[in-house]
C-alpha cells in the first residue's frame, strides 16, 4: 500500500495575517475539517503528520542571512527602514507578530513532506499551508515571505533527484522559476493568467531558461476567461509531453486554487474538476508527489478544492461523486450541492473565441521553442 501524509498541526492555527489581508491561514484548517469529516486522514496508508519548523541552515539554501535576520526582527516588532527594501511592511507583505514563526512552520511543513518522501515513508504528501512561490532570496513578495517550493526543489535536487515543479496557481511562480532558471536538474512549469493582466508581471512564453537550464523553464500564460477544456488542452499538448521527455523522479506540485472561477483576485474560469485530471495524470507516472497549497482567495471554494485534491492524491477518487452532505461535511457555500466537485460551468461562444486562438498561439510557440530542446 502506498502511504499518504497530510501535513498539519493546530500550532499553525495560532497565526494569521492581518484581518484585512486576503491570505487566510484558515483555509488549511477548513481543508482538514472537511477531510476529517470524510475520515480521509487515516486508514489505507493515510496519516496526519505534524510539521517540523524549518531549520535556519536549510532556509539559507535559498534566502540570505541578512533577509532572514530582518524578517525575524520584524516579526517581533523591531521593524527597520531597511526592511522595506526587502518587501517587508508593504500592503502585500505586511509585518505582523509571529510572521517569522508562522513562515518557518508553514515552510517546515513542506520540508517535512520532502523528508517523508526522501525517506520512503510517504509516496504522496500534502501541505495545505505551503506554496509561497513568490518569495525571492532577499525579498518578500505577493503574500510570501519564505519560499517553501524553491526550498523543496533544492533539497530534492541535492539528493540527486530530477525534480519537476508544476505550478497551477493563477499567478506566475516567479520565485521558483528564477531560482532554477539556469539549471536542468529542476524543470519548472508554471501555468498562470497572462502576466500583462496580473501580478507579478513575469512568466511569458519566451522565458524558457538560460545556459544549461535552457528549455527547463516553461511558462504558459493563459488568457482571461480560460476554462477547463482550454486549460486541459495546455496540459495535454505541452505539459504532459514535456514530463514524459524529462522523466522526473519526483513532483513538487503547487496547487494554488486562485485560478478557479469567482476568485476575487484573478480572472480565470476553472472548476476544481481540472485538478482531478491533473493529479490523476501526475499519479500515472508512478513517482512521488509533494503537493502544496498556495493562493486561493475564495475561502470555501479553495478549501473544497484542496479537500478534493487530497481525495484524489491519496487514492480515494471513487469517493468524489458520492453525495456527501447529510453525514458530516459542513460547507457554507451556496454554489455547492454536495460532494466536493464543482458543477460544470457554461462556456460561451464569445469566451471560446477570446481564449482559444490566443492559447493556441502560446502552445505553438512553446512547441517550436522548447520541444526541440527535449527531442520532441
Ligand atoms: Zn496566486
PDB file of C-alpha atoms in Angstrom, residues 68-330:
ATOM      1  CA  UNK A  68      16.145  36.044   7.465  1.00  0.00           C
ATOM      2  CA  UNK A  69      17.567  38.163  10.274  1.00  0.00           C
ATOM      3  CA  UNK A  70      15.492  41.187   9.216  1.00  0.00           C
ATOM      4  CA  UNK A  71      12.361  39.051   8.832  1.00  0.00           C
ATOM      5  CA  UNK A  72      12.791  37.597  12.309  1.00  0.00           C
ATOM      6  CA  UNK A  73      13.350  41.017  13.882  1.00  0.00           C
ATOM      7  CA  UNK A  74      10.300  42.452  12.106  1.00  0.00           C
ATOM      8  CA  UNK A  75       8.253  39.550  13.411  1.00  0.00           C
ATOM      9  CA  UNK A  76       8.962  40.639  16.983  1.00  0.00           C
ATOM     10  CA  UNK A  77       8.010  44.236  16.277  1.00  0.00           C
ATOM     11  CA  UNK A  78      11.507  45.570  15.532  1.00  0.00           C
ATOM     12  CA  UNK A  79      10.892  46.887  12.054  1.00  0.00           C
ATOM     13  CA  UNK A  80      13.748  48.787  10.447  1.00  0.00           C
ATOM     14  CA  UNK A  81      13.583  51.023   7.430  1.00  0.00           C
ATOM     15  CA  UNK A  82      15.893  48.634   5.579  1.00  0.00           C
ATOM     16  CA  UNK A  83      13.135  46.008   5.779  1.00  0.00           C
ATOM     17  CA  UNK A  84      11.019  47.955   3.306  1.00  0.00           C
ATOM     18  CA  UNK A  85      13.702  47.436   0.661  1.00  0.00           C
ATOM     19  CA  UNK A  86      13.194  43.724   1.233  1.00  0.00           C
ATOM     20  CA  UNK A  87       9.450  43.972   0.629  1.00  0.00           C
ATOM     21  CA  UNK A  88       8.593  43.780   4.328  1.00  0.00           C
ATOM     22  CA  UNK A  89       5.919  46.156   5.580  1.00  0.00           C
ATOM     23  CA  UNK A  90       4.096  46.594   2.292  1.00  0.00           C
ATOM     24  CA  UNK A  91       0.377  46.079   1.657  1.00  0.00           C
ATOM     25  CA  UNK A  92       1.095  42.670   0.133  1.00  0.00           C
ATOM     26  CA  UNK A  93       3.624  41.547   2.732  1.00  0.00           C
ATOM     27  CA  UNK A  94       2.682  43.297   5.962  1.00  0.00           C
ATOM     28  CA  UNK A  95       4.689  42.946   9.113  1.00  0.00           C
ATOM     29  CA  UNK A  96       2.730  41.110  11.785  1.00  0.00           C
ATOM     30  CA  UNK A  97       3.546  39.477  15.062  1.00  0.00           C
ATOM     31  CA  UNK A  98       4.685  35.889  14.735  1.00  0.00           C
ATOM     32  CA  UNK A  99       5.102  36.096  10.966  1.00  0.00           C
ATOM     33  CA  UNK A 100       8.562  34.550  11.140  1.00  0.00           C
ATOM     34  CA  UNK A 101       7.388  31.663  13.330  1.00  0.00           C
ATOM     35  CA  UNK A 102       4.419  31.091  11.029  1.00  0.00           C
ATOM     36  CA  UNK A 103       6.559  31.160   7.889  1.00  0.00           C
ATOM     37  CA  UNK A 104       9.117  28.801   9.400  1.00  0.00           C
ATOM     38  CA  UNK A 105       6.428  26.332  10.449  1.00  0.00           C
ATOM     39  CA  UNK A 106       4.394  26.523   7.224  1.00  0.00           C
ATOM     40  CA  UNK A 107       7.562  26.165   5.148  1.00  0.00           C
ATOM     41  CA  UNK A 108       8.792  23.455   7.504  1.00  0.00           C
ATOM     42  CA  UNK A 109       5.602  21.541   6.698  1.00  0.00           C
ATOM     43  CA  UNK A 110       6.613  21.330   3.031  1.00  0.00           C
ATOM     44  CA  UNK A 111      10.114  20.245   4.023  1.00  0.00           C
ATOM     45  CA  UNK A 112       8.608  17.629   6.347  1.00  0.00           C
ATOM     46  CA  UNK A 113       6.773  16.313   3.276  1.00  0.00           C
ATOM     47  CA  UNK A 114      10.053  16.281   1.339  1.00  0.00           C
ATOM     48  CA  UNK A 115      11.773  14.231   4.022  1.00  0.00           C
ATOM     49  CA  UNK A 116       8.914  11.753   4.277  1.00  0.00           C
ATOM     50  CA  UNK A 117       9.247  11.177   0.544  1.00  0.00           C
ATOM     51  CA  UNK A 118      13.052  11.007   0.599  1.00  0.00           C
ATOM     52  CA  UNK A 119      12.945   8.510   3.489  1.00  0.00           C
ATOM     53  CA  UNK A 120      10.421   6.366   1.627  1.00  0.00           C
ATOM     54  CA  UNK A 121       7.825   6.933   4.349  1.00  0.00           C
ATOM     55  CA  UNK A 122       5.302   8.578   2.024  1.00  0.00           C
ATOM     56  CA  UNK A 123       4.561   8.281  -1.666  1.00  0.00           C
ATOM     57  CA  UNK A 124       2.420  11.398  -1.682  1.00  0.00           C
ATOM     58  CA  UNK A 125       2.213  14.258   0.799  1.00  0.00           C
ATOM     59  CA  UNK A 126       0.180  17.446   1.029  1.00  0.00           C
ATOM     60  CA  UNK A 127       0.929  20.635   2.924  1.00  0.00           C
ATOM     61  CA  UNK A 128      -2.122  22.890   2.529  1.00  0.00           C
ATOM     62  CA  UNK A 129      -0.227  25.618   4.439  1.00  0.00           C
ATOM     63  CA  UNK A 130       2.534  25.841   1.807  1.00  0.00           C
ATOM     64  CA  UNK A 131       3.012  27.208  -1.705  1.00  0.00           C
ATOM     65  CA  UNK A 132       4.838  30.516  -1.113  1.00  0.00           C
ATOM     66  CA  UNK A 133       6.195  30.667  -4.645  1.00  0.00           C
ATOM     67  CA  UNK A 134       6.711  34.449  -4.919  1.00  0.00           C
ATOM     68  CA  UNK A 135       9.360  34.847  -2.207  1.00  0.00           C
ATOM     69  CA  UNK A 136      12.821  35.760  -3.513  1.00  0.00           C
ATOM     70  CA  UNK A 137      16.200  35.221  -1.814  1.00  0.00           C
ATOM     71  CA  UNK A 138      16.167  38.684  -0.244  1.00  0.00           C
ATOM     72  CA  UNK A 139      12.684  39.966  -0.894  1.00  0.00           C
ATOM     73  CA  UNK A 140       9.205  39.144   0.347  1.00  0.00           C
ATOM     74  CA  UNK A 141       6.584  39.385  -2.401  1.00  0.00           C
ATOM     75  CA  UNK A 142       2.979  38.539  -3.164  1.00  0.00           C
ATOM     76  CA  UNK A 143       1.982  37.439   0.388  1.00  0.00           C
ATOM     77  CA  UNK A 144       5.095  35.195   0.546  1.00  0.00           C
ATOM     78  CA  UNK A 145       7.998  35.534   2.994  1.00  0.00           C
ATOM     79  CA  UNK A 146       9.920  32.259   2.703  1.00  0.00           C
ATOM     80  CA  UNK A 147       9.832  30.163  -0.461  1.00  0.00           C
ATOM     81  CA  UNK A 148       8.991  26.584   0.514  1.00  0.00           C
ATOM     82  CA  UNK A 149       8.527  25.456  -3.097  1.00  0.00           C
ATOM     83  CA  UNK A 150      12.034  26.536  -4.130  1.00  0.00           C
ATOM     84  CA  UNK A 151      13.499  25.041  -0.950  1.00  0.00           C
ATOM     85  CA  UNK A 152      11.707  21.724  -1.515  1.00  0.00           C
ATOM     86  CA  UNK A 153      13.085  21.525  -5.070  1.00  0.00           C
ATOM     87  CA  UNK A 154      16.575  22.393  -3.838  1.00  0.00           C
ATOM     88  CA  UNK A 155      16.625  19.765  -1.109  1.00  0.00           C
ATOM     89  CA  UNK A 156      15.345  17.110  -3.509  1.00  0.00           C
ATOM     90  CA  UNK A 157      17.857  18.091  -6.213  1.00  0.00           C
ATOM     91  CA  UNK A 158      20.683  17.949  -3.654  1.00  0.00           C
ATOM     92  CA  UNK A 159      19.740  14.324  -3.089  1.00  0.00           C
ATOM     93  CA  UNK A 160      20.219  13.669  -6.789  1.00  0.00           C
ATOM     94  CA  UNK A 161      16.545  13.718  -7.749  1.00  0.00           C
ATOM     95  CA  UNK A 162      15.284  15.047 -11.053  1.00  0.00           C
ATOM     96  CA  UNK A 163      12.573  17.395  -9.901  1.00  0.00           C
ATOM     97  CA  UNK A 164       9.518  18.555 -11.798  1.00  0.00           C
ATOM     98  CA  UNK A 165       7.942  21.642 -10.283  1.00  0.00           C
ATOM     99  CA  UNK A 166       4.421  22.127 -11.596  1.00  0.00           C
ATOM    100  CA  UNK A 167       2.681  25.318 -10.536  1.00  0.00           C
ATOM    101  CA  UNK A 168      -1.001  25.824 -11.324  1.00  0.00           C
ATOM    102  CA  UNK A 169      -1.541  28.860  -9.110  1.00  0.00           C
ATOM    103  CA  UNK A 170      -3.111  31.645 -11.163  1.00  0.00           C
ATOM    104  CA  UNK A 171      -0.007  33.798 -10.579  1.00  0.00           C
ATOM    105  CA  UNK A 172       3.378  33.072 -12.152  1.00  0.00           C
ATOM    106  CA  UNK A 173       5.624  31.100  -9.776  1.00  0.00           C
ATOM    107  CA  UNK A 174       8.371  33.695 -10.226  1.00  0.00           C
ATOM    108  CA  UNK A 175      10.464  32.956  -7.140  1.00  0.00           C
ATOM    109  CA  UNK A 176      10.735  29.306  -8.128  1.00  0.00           C
ATOM    110  CA  UNK A 177      11.390  29.752 -11.840  1.00  0.00           C
ATOM    111  CA  UNK A 178      14.082  32.357 -11.095  1.00  0.00           C
ATOM    112  CA  UNK A 179      15.799  30.003  -8.640  1.00  0.00           C
ATOM    113  CA  UNK A 180      16.288  27.299 -11.270  1.00  0.00           C
ATOM    114  CA  UNK A 181      16.458  29.410 -14.419  1.00  0.00           C
ATOM    115  CA  UNK A 182      19.938  28.148 -15.342  1.00  0.00           C
ATOM    116  CA  UNK A 183      19.555  24.577 -14.092  1.00  0.00           C
ATOM    117  CA  UNK A 184      18.403  21.393 -15.771  1.00  0.00           C
ATOM    118  CA  UNK A 185      18.023  19.253 -12.634  1.00  0.00           C
ATOM    119  CA  UNK A 186      14.803  21.071 -11.754  1.00  0.00           C
ATOM    120  CA  UNK A 187      12.293  21.659 -14.522  1.00  0.00           C
ATOM    121  CA  UNK A 188       9.736  24.333 -13.677  1.00  0.00           C
ATOM    122  CA  UNK A 189       6.386  24.511 -15.434  1.00  0.00           C
ATOM    123  CA  UNK A 190       4.040  27.325 -14.464  1.00  0.00           C
ATOM    124  CA  UNK A 191       0.543  27.875 -15.854  1.00  0.00           C
ATOM    125  CA  UNK A 192      -0.865  31.258 -14.946  1.00  0.00           C
ATOM    126  CA  UNK A 193      -3.000  34.153 -16.054  1.00  0.00           C
ATOM    127  CA  UNK A 194      -1.281  36.308 -18.678  1.00  0.00           C
ATOM    128  CA  UNK A 195       1.233  38.486 -16.796  1.00  0.00           C
ATOM    129  CA  UNK A 196       0.120  41.528 -18.789  1.00  0.00           C
ATOM    130  CA  UNK A 197      -3.061  41.381 -16.762  1.00  0.00           C
ATOM    131  CA  UNK A 198      -1.896  40.051 -13.401  1.00  0.00           C
ATOM    132  CA  UNK A 199       0.805  40.154 -10.716  1.00  0.00           C
ATOM    133  CA  UNK A 200       3.790  39.560 -10.807  1.00  0.00           C
ATOM    134  CA  UNK A 201       4.115  40.627 -14.455  1.00  0.00           C
ATOM    135  CA  UNK A 202       6.545  37.863 -15.434  1.00  0.00           C
ATOM    136  CA  UNK A 203       6.107  34.385 -16.919  1.00  0.00           C
ATOM    137  CA  UNK A 204       5.857  34.979 -20.657  1.00  0.00           C
ATOM    138  CA  UNK A 205       6.280  32.079 -23.056  1.00  0.00           C
ATOM    139  CA  UNK A 206       9.684  33.326 -24.191  1.00  0.00           C
ATOM    140  CA  UNK A 207      11.141  32.928 -20.673  1.00  0.00           C
ATOM    141  CA  UNK A 208      12.494  29.418 -21.202  1.00  0.00           C
ATOM    142  CA  UNK A 209      15.655  29.302 -19.103  1.00  0.00           C
ATOM    143  CA  UNK A 210      19.270  30.067 -19.853  1.00  0.00           C
ATOM    144  CA  UNK A 211      22.584  28.200 -20.199  1.00  0.00           C
ATOM    145  CA  UNK A 212      22.195  24.561 -19.237  1.00  0.00           C
ATOM    146  CA  UNK A 213      18.712  25.472 -17.981  1.00  0.00           C
ATOM    147  CA  UNK A 214      17.526  26.434 -21.454  1.00  0.00           C
ATOM    148  CA  UNK A 215      14.292  24.570 -22.141  1.00  0.00           C
ATOM    149  CA  UNK A 216      13.863  23.602 -18.477  1.00  0.00           C
ATOM    150  CA  UNK A 217      11.733  26.614 -17.591  1.00  0.00           C
ATOM    151  CA  UNK A 218       8.296  26.531 -19.146  1.00  0.00           C
ATOM    152  CA  UNK A 219       5.758  29.315 -18.798  1.00  0.00           C
ATOM    153  CA  UNK A 220       2.235  29.028 -20.079  1.00  0.00           C
ATOM    154  CA  UNK A 221       0.417  32.368 -19.860  1.00  0.00           C
ATOM    155  CA  UNK A 222      -3.342  31.977 -20.130  1.00  0.00           C
ATOM    156  CA  UNK A 223      -5.938  34.423 -21.442  1.00  0.00           C
ATOM    157  CA  UNK A 224      -8.555  35.945 -19.144  1.00  0.00           C
ATOM    158  CA  UNK A 225     -11.583  33.668 -19.055  1.00  0.00           C
ATOM    159  CA  UNK A 226      -9.631  30.419 -19.613  1.00  0.00           C
ATOM    160  CA  UNK A 227     -11.994  27.495 -18.955  1.00  0.00           C
ATOM    161  CA  UNK A 228     -11.478  23.820 -18.108  1.00  0.00           C
ATOM    162  CA  UNK A 229     -11.302  22.468 -21.645  1.00  0.00           C
ATOM    163  CA  UNK A 230      -8.755  25.091 -22.724  1.00  0.00           C
ATOM    164  CA  UNK A 231      -6.640  24.521 -19.609  1.00  0.00           C
ATOM    165  CA  UNK A 232      -6.618  20.784 -20.148  1.00  0.00           C
ATOM    166  CA  UNK A 233      -5.620  21.342 -23.769  1.00  0.00           C
ATOM    167  CA  UNK A 234      -2.464  23.071 -22.487  1.00  0.00           C
ATOM    168  CA  UNK A 235      -1.817  20.216 -20.053  1.00  0.00           C
ATOM    169  CA  UNK A 236      -2.277  17.566 -22.720  1.00  0.00           C
ATOM    170  CA  UNK A 237      -0.422  19.161 -25.604  1.00  0.00           C
ATOM    171  CA  UNK A 238       2.500  20.796 -23.792  1.00  0.00           C
ATOM    172  CA  UNK A 239       2.823  19.780 -20.137  1.00  0.00           C
ATOM    173  CA  UNK A 240       2.438  16.013 -20.385  1.00  0.00           C
ATOM    174  CA  UNK A 241       4.783  15.524 -23.367  1.00  0.00           C
ATOM    175  CA  UNK A 242       7.454  17.546 -21.541  1.00  0.00           C
ATOM    176  CA  UNK A 243       7.061  15.499 -18.367  1.00  0.00           C
ATOM    177  CA  UNK A 244       7.359  12.305 -20.392  1.00  0.00           C
ATOM    178  CA  UNK A 245      10.529  13.606 -22.023  1.00  0.00           C
ATOM    179  CA  UNK A 246      12.042  14.899 -18.773  1.00  0.00           C
ATOM    180  CA  UNK A 247      11.367  11.717 -16.770  1.00  0.00           C
ATOM    181  CA  UNK A 248      11.300  13.260 -13.295  1.00  0.00           C
ATOM    182  CA  UNK A 249      11.943  11.275 -10.107  1.00  0.00           C
ATOM    183  CA  UNK A 250       9.562  13.413  -8.064  1.00  0.00           C
ATOM    184  CA  UNK A 251       6.903  16.096  -8.484  1.00  0.00           C
ATOM    185  CA  UNK A 252       6.535  19.275  -6.455  1.00  0.00           C
ATOM    186  CA  UNK A 253       3.009  20.446  -7.224  1.00  0.00           C
ATOM    187  CA  UNK A 254       1.936  23.953  -6.195  1.00  0.00           C
ATOM    188  CA  UNK A 255      -1.852  23.914  -6.131  1.00  0.00           C
ATOM    189  CA  UNK A 256      -2.888  27.497  -5.602  1.00  0.00           C
ATOM    190  CA  UNK A 257      -6.651  27.488  -6.149  1.00  0.00           C
ATOM    191  CA  UNK A 258      -6.948  31.079  -7.359  1.00  0.00           C
ATOM    192  CA  UNK A 259      -7.441  30.006 -10.985  1.00  0.00           C
ATOM    193  CA  UNK A 260     -10.930  28.847 -10.029  1.00  0.00           C
ATOM    194  CA  UNK A 261     -13.871  30.844 -11.329  1.00  0.00           C
ATOM    195  CA  UNK A 262     -15.005  33.544  -8.913  1.00  0.00           C
ATOM    196  CA  UNK A 263     -11.654  34.028  -7.257  1.00  0.00           C
ATOM    197  CA  UNK A 264     -11.718  37.671  -6.144  1.00  0.00           C
ATOM    198  CA  UNK A 265      -8.120  38.382  -7.194  1.00  0.00           C
ATOM    199  CA  UNK A 266      -7.944  36.844 -10.676  1.00  0.00           C
ATOM    200  CA  UNK A 267      -9.880  36.238 -13.883  1.00  0.00           C
ATOM    201  CA  UNK A 268      -9.712  32.615 -14.988  1.00  0.00           C
ATOM    202  CA  UNK A 269     -12.806  30.418 -15.092  1.00  0.00           C
ATOM    203  CA  UNK A 270     -11.723  26.949 -13.998  1.00  0.00           C
ATOM    204  CA  UNK A 271     -13.669  24.439 -11.954  1.00  0.00           C
ATOM    205  CA  UNK A 272     -11.932  22.153  -9.500  1.00  0.00           C
ATOM    206  CA  UNK A 273     -12.518  19.204 -11.861  1.00  0.00           C
ATOM    207  CA  UNK A 274      -9.355  20.329 -13.645  1.00  0.00           C
ATOM    208  CA  UNK A 275      -7.326  19.473 -10.544  1.00  0.00           C
ATOM    209  CA  UNK A 276      -8.696  15.936 -10.546  1.00  0.00           C
ATOM    210  CA  UNK A 277      -7.459  15.470 -14.110  1.00  0.00           C
ATOM    211  CA  UNK A 278      -4.039  16.923 -13.367  1.00  0.00           C
ATOM    212  CA  UNK A 279      -3.459  14.865 -10.227  1.00  0.00           C
ATOM    213  CA  UNK A 280      -4.559  11.670 -11.947  1.00  0.00           C
ATOM    214  CA  UNK A 281      -2.067  12.449 -14.708  1.00  0.00           C
ATOM    215  CA  UNK A 282       0.744  13.071 -12.226  1.00  0.00           C
ATOM    216  CA  UNK A 283      -0.025   9.849 -10.360  1.00  0.00           C
ATOM    217  CA  UNK A 284       0.095   7.908 -13.625  1.00  0.00           C
ATOM    218  CA  UNK A 285       3.871   8.491 -13.742  1.00  0.00           C
ATOM    219  CA  UNK A 286       4.223   6.381 -10.583  1.00  0.00           C
ATOM    220  CA  UNK A 287       6.536   8.920  -8.899  1.00  0.00           C
ATOM    221  CA  UNK A 288       6.119  10.629  -5.519  1.00  0.00           C
ATOM    222  CA  UNK A 289       4.091  13.840  -5.425  1.00  0.00           C
ATOM    223  CA  UNK A 290       4.632  16.605  -2.878  1.00  0.00           C
ATOM    224  CA  UNK A 291       1.638  18.907  -3.102  1.00  0.00           C
ATOM    225  CA  UNK A 292       1.328  22.331  -1.505  1.00  0.00           C
ATOM    226  CA  UNK A 293      -1.437  24.880  -1.209  1.00  0.00           C
ATOM    227  CA  UNK A 294      -0.851  28.430  -2.428  1.00  0.00           C
ATOM    228  CA  UNK A 295      -3.236  31.176  -3.473  1.00  0.00           C
ATOM    229  CA  UNK A 296      -7.000  30.865  -3.400  1.00  0.00           C
ATOM    230  CA  UNK A 297      -8.989  33.802  -2.112  1.00  0.00           C
ATOM    231  CA  UNK A 298     -12.487  32.404  -2.219  1.00  0.00           C
ATOM    232  CA  UNK A 299     -12.001  30.577   1.042  1.00  0.00           C
ATOM    233  CA  UNK A 300     -14.778  27.988   0.832  1.00  0.00           C
ATOM    234  CA  UNK A 301     -14.015  27.091  -2.785  1.00  0.00           C
ATOM    235  CA  UNK A 302     -10.328  26.791  -2.022  1.00  0.00           C
ATOM    236  CA  UNK A 303     -10.815  24.508   0.976  1.00  0.00           C
ATOM    237  CA  UNK A 304     -13.151  22.302  -1.047  1.00  0.00           C
ATOM    238  CA  UNK A 305     -10.708  22.181  -3.983  1.00  0.00           C
ATOM    239  CA  UNK A 306      -7.865  21.162  -1.683  1.00  0.00           C
ATOM    240  CA  UNK A 307     -10.016  18.519   0.019  1.00  0.00           C
ATOM    241  CA  UNK A 308     -10.904  17.211  -3.428  1.00  0.00           C
ATOM    242  CA  UNK A 309      -7.256  17.217  -4.477  1.00  0.00           C
ATOM    243  CA  UNK A 310      -6.232  15.236  -1.399  1.00  0.00           C
ATOM    244  CA  UNK A 311      -9.018  12.736  -2.016  1.00  0.00           C
ATOM    245  CA  UNK A 312      -7.579  12.012  -5.467  1.00  0.00           C
ATOM    246  CA  UNK A 313      -3.966  12.172  -4.325  1.00  0.00           C
ATOM    247  CA  UNK A 314      -4.460   9.589  -1.601  1.00  0.00           C
ATOM    248  CA  UNK A 315      -6.236   7.225  -3.964  1.00  0.00           C
ATOM    249  CA  UNK A 316      -9.859   7.734  -2.923  1.00  0.00           C
ATOM    250  CA  UNK A 317     -11.095   9.345  -6.126  1.00  0.00           C
ATOM    251  CA  UNK A 318     -14.039   6.956  -6.186  1.00  0.00           C
ATOM    252  CA  UNK A 319     -15.471   8.966  -3.280  1.00  0.00           C
ATOM    253  CA  UNK A 320     -15.677  12.137  -5.325  1.00  0.00           C
ATOM    254  CA  UNK A 321     -19.016  11.634  -6.862  1.00  0.00           C
ATOM    255  CA  UNK A 322     -20.680  10.435  -3.710  1.00  0.00           C
ATOM    256  CA  UNK A 323     -23.143  12.968  -2.468  1.00  0.00           C
ATOM    257  CA  UNK A 324     -21.750  13.740   0.936  1.00  0.00           C
ATOM    258  CA  UNK A 325     -23.919  16.100   2.841  1.00  0.00           C
ATOM    259  CA  UNK A 326     -26.205  14.650   5.414  1.00  0.00           C
ATOM    260  CA  UNK A 327     -23.489  12.902   7.384  1.00  0.00           C
ATOM    261  CA  UNK A 328     -20.884  15.432   8.049  1.00  0.00           C
ATOM    262  CA  UNK A 329     -19.279  17.807   5.605  1.00  0.00           C
ATOM    263  CA  UNK A 330     -20.157  21.322   6.586  1.00  0.00           C
TER     264      UNK A 330
END
